[in-house]
Short mmCIF file of C-alpha atoms in Angstrom, two decimals:
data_model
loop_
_atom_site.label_atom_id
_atom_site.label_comp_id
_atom_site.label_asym_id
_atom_site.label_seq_id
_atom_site.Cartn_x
_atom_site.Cartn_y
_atom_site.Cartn_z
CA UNK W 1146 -44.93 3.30 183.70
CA UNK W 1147 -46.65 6.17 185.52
CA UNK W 1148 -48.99 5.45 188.28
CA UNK W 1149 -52.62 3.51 187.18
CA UNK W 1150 -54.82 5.05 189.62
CA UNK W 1151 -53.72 8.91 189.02
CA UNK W 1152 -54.75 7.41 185.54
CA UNK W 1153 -57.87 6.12 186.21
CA UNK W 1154 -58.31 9.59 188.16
CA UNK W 1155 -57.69 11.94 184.98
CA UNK W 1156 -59.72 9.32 182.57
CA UNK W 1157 -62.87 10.06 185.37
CA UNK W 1158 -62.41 13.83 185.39
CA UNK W 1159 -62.06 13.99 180.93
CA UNK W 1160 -65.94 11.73 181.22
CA UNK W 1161 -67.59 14.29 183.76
CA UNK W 1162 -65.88 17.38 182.18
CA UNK W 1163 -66.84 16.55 178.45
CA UNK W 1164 -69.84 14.68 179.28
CA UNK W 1165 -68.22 10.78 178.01
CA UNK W 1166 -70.86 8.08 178.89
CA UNK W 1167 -68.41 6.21 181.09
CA UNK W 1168 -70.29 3.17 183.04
CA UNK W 1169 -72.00 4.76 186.01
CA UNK W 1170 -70.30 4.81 189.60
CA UNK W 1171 -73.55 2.46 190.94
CA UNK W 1172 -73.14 -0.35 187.93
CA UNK W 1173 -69.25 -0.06 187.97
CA UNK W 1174 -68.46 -2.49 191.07
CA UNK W 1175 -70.99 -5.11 189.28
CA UNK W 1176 -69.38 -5.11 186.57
CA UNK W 1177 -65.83 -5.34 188.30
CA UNK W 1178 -67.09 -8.02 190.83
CA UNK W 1179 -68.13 -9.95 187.90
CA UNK W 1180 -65.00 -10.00 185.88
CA UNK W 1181 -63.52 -10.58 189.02
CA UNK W 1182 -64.83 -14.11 190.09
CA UNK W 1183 -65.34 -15.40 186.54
CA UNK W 1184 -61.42 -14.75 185.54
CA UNK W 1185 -61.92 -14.44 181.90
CA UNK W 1186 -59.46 -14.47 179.27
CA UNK W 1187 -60.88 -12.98 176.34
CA UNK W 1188 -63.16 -10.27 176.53
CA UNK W 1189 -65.41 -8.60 174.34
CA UNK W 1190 -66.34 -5.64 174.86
CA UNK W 1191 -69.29 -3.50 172.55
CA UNK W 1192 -68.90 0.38 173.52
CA UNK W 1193 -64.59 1.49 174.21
CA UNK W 1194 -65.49 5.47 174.95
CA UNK W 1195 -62.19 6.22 176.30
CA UNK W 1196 -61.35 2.48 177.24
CA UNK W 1197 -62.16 3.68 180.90
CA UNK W 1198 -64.42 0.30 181.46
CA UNK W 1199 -61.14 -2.02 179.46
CA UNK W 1200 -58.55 -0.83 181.55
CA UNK W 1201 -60.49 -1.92 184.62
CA UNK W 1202 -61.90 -5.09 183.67
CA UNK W 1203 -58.08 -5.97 181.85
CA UNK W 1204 -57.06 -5.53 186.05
CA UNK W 1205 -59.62 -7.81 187.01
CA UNK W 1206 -59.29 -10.47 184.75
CA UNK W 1207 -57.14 -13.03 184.25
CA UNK W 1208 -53.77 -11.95 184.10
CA UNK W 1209 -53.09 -13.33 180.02
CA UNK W 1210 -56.44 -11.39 179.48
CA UNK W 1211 -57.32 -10.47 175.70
CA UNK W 1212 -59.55 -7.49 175.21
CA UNK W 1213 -61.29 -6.53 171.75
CA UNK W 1214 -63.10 -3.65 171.91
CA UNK W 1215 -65.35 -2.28 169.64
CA UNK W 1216 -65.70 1.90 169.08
CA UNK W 1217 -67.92 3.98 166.18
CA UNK W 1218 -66.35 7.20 166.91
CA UNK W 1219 -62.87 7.57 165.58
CA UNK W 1220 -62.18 10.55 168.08
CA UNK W 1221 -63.03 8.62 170.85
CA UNK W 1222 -61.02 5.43 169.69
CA UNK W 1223 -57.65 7.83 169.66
CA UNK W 1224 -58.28 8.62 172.82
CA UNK W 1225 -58.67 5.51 174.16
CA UNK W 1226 -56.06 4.30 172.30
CA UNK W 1227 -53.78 7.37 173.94
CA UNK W 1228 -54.71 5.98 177.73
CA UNK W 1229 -54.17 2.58 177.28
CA UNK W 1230 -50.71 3.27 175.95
CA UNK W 1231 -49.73 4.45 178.95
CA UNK W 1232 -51.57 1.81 180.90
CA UNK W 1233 -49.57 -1.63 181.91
CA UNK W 1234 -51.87 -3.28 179.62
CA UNK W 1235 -51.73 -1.41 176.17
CA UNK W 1236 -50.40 -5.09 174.31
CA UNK W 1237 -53.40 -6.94 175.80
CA UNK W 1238 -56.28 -4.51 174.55
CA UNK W 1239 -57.31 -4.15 170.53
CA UNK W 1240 -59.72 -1.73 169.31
CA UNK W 1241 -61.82 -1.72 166.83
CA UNK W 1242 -63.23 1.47 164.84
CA UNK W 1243 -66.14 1.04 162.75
CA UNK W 1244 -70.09 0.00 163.26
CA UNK W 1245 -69.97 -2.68 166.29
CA UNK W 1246 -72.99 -4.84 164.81
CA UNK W 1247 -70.37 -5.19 161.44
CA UNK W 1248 -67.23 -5.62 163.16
CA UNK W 1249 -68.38 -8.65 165.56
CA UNK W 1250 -68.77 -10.65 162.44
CA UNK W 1251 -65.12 -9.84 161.56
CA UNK W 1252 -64.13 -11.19 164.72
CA UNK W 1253 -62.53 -15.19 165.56
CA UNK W 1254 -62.01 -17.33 168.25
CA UNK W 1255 -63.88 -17.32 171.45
CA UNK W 1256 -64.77 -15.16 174.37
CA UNK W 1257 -65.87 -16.05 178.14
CA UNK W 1258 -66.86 -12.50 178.52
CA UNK W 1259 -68.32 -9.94 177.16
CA UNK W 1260 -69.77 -6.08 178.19
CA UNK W 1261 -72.52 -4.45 176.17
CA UNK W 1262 -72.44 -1.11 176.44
CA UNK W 1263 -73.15 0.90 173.20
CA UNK W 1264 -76.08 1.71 171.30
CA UNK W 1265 -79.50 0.63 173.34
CA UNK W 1266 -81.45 0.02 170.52
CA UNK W 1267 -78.98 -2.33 169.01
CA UNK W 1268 -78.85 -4.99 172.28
CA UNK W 1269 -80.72 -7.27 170.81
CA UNK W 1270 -78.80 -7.42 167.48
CA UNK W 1271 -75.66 -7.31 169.11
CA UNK W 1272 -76.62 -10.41 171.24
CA UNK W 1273 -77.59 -12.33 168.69
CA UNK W 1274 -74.27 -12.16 166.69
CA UNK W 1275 -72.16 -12.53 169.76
CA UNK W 1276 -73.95 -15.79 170.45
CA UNK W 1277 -71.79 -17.85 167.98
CA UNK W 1278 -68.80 -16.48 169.76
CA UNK W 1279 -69.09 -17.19 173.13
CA UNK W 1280 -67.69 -20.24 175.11
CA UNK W 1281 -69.77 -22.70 177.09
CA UNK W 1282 -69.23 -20.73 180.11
CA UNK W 1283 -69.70 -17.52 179.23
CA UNK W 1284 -71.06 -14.29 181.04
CA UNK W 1285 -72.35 -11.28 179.44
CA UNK W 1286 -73.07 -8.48 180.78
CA UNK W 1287 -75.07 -5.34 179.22
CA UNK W 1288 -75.35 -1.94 180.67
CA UNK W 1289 -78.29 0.54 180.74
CA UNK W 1290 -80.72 -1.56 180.01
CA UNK W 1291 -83.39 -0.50 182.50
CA UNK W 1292 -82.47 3.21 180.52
CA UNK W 1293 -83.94 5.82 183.49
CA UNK W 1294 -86.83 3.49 184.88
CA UNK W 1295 -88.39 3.33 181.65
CA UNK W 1296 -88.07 0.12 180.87
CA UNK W 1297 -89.28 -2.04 183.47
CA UNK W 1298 -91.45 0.58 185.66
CA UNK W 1299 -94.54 2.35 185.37
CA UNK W 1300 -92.95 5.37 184.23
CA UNK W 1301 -94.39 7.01 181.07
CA UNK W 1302 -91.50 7.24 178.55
CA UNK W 1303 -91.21 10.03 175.62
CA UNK W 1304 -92.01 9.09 172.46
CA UNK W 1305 -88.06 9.77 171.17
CA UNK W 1306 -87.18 7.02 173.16
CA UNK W 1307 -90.10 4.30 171.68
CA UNK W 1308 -87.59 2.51 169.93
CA UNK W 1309 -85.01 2.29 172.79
CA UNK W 1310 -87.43 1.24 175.29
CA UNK W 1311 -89.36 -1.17 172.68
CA UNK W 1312 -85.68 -3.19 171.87
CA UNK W 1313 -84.28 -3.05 175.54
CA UNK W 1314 -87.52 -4.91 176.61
CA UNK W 1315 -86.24 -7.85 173.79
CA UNK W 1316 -83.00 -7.89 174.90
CA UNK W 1317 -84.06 -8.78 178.36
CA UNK W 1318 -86.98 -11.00 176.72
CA UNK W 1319 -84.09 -12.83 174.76
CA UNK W 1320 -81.26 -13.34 177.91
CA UNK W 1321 -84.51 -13.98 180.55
CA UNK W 1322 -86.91 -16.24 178.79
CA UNK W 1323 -83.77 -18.35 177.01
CA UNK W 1324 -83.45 -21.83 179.33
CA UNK W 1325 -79.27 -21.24 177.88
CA UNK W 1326 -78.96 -18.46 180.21
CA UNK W 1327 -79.26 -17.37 183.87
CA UNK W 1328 -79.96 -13.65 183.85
CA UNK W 1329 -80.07 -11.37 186.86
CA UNK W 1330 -81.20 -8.07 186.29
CA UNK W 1331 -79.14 -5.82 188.62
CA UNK W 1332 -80.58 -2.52 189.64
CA UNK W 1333 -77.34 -0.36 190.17
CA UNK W 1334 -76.97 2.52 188.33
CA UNK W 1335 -79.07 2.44 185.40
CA UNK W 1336 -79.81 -1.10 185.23
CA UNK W 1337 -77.36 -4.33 184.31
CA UNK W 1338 -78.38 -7.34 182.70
CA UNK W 1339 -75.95 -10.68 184.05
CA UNK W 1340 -76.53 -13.34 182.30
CA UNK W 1341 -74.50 -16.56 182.67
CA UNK W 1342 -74.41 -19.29 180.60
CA UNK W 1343 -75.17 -22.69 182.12
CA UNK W 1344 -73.78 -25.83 181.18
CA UNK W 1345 -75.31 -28.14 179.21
CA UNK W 1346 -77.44 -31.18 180.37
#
């Protein structure tokens, strides 16, 4: 098994040199320091890229960890696919190819975790059909969603990004304003979204 870190080192250098949206170096060691109290078992996660995010949660997690993964582009699945292999945990991640929203409603069982980090105007879809699949103690985490200050600050946003803007202010209506959830909205990088769910009265 070659070395994980010189691993981790070439998956960084493909993202910057080829311009892969791999989670941001600011919003990385929230995500990690989340996976890493809560233990889970089964993750979901909406947005593979390369699997750079997988591979380091999968090391965080609890070691009989599960990881579905869910990727649109089948160029970017096979490369994923190609650095997990050579990962130690290439029989404990799955991916996915195909339209995330779709695929969710393929998928069984239960997860205690899961990362949203794909299309920004789809977060509030996406939440709403994980819902039925997540445990009684779940965590979910989304990425991006204060997208380049435009979503929570003053700042005057172009009208391409209407929609993006428009649908990241539900998501964080729908994980904020739920009494099922405690959200903290993390400022690192370009925004997380931790929501926890709490335990029933």
């Amino acid at each position: 098994m070659e070395d994980f870190s010189a691993l981790l080192e070439e998956m960084e250098a493909y993202g910057r040199i080829n311009r892969v949206p791999i989670i941001n170096e600011q919003g990385l060691p929230v995500l990690l320091a989340t996976v890493r109290k809560k233990k889970p078992h089964r993750i979901l996660e909406i947005g593979t890229a390369i699997g750079y995010s997988a591979l380091l949660m999968a090391k965080e997690a609890a070691t009989d960890v599960e990881i579905d993964t869910l990727e649109l582009s089948e160029e970017r699945a096979a490369l994923a696919r190609e650095y997990i292999s050579r990962s130690p945990y290439s029989d404990r991640i799955r991916i996915h190819i195909g339209d995330a929203g779709e695929n969710i409603q393929k998928l069984a069982g239960k997860y205690d975790f899961v990362f949203i980090d794909a299309a920004k105007g789809q977060y509030p879809d996406y939440f709403r059909k994980i819902y039925p699949l997540l445990t009684e103690k779940a965590t979910v985490v989304a990425d991006n969603v204060l997208f380049r200050g435009y979503v929570m600050g003053k700042v005057e946003y172009p009208r391409r990004f209407k929609t993006i803007v428009k649908r990241l202010r539900e998501y964080i209506d729908l994980v904020t304003k739920s009494n099922e959830f405690a959200t903290v909205i993390r400022e690192d990088g370009d925004g997380l979204a931790v929501s926890q769910r709490l335990p029933k009265e």
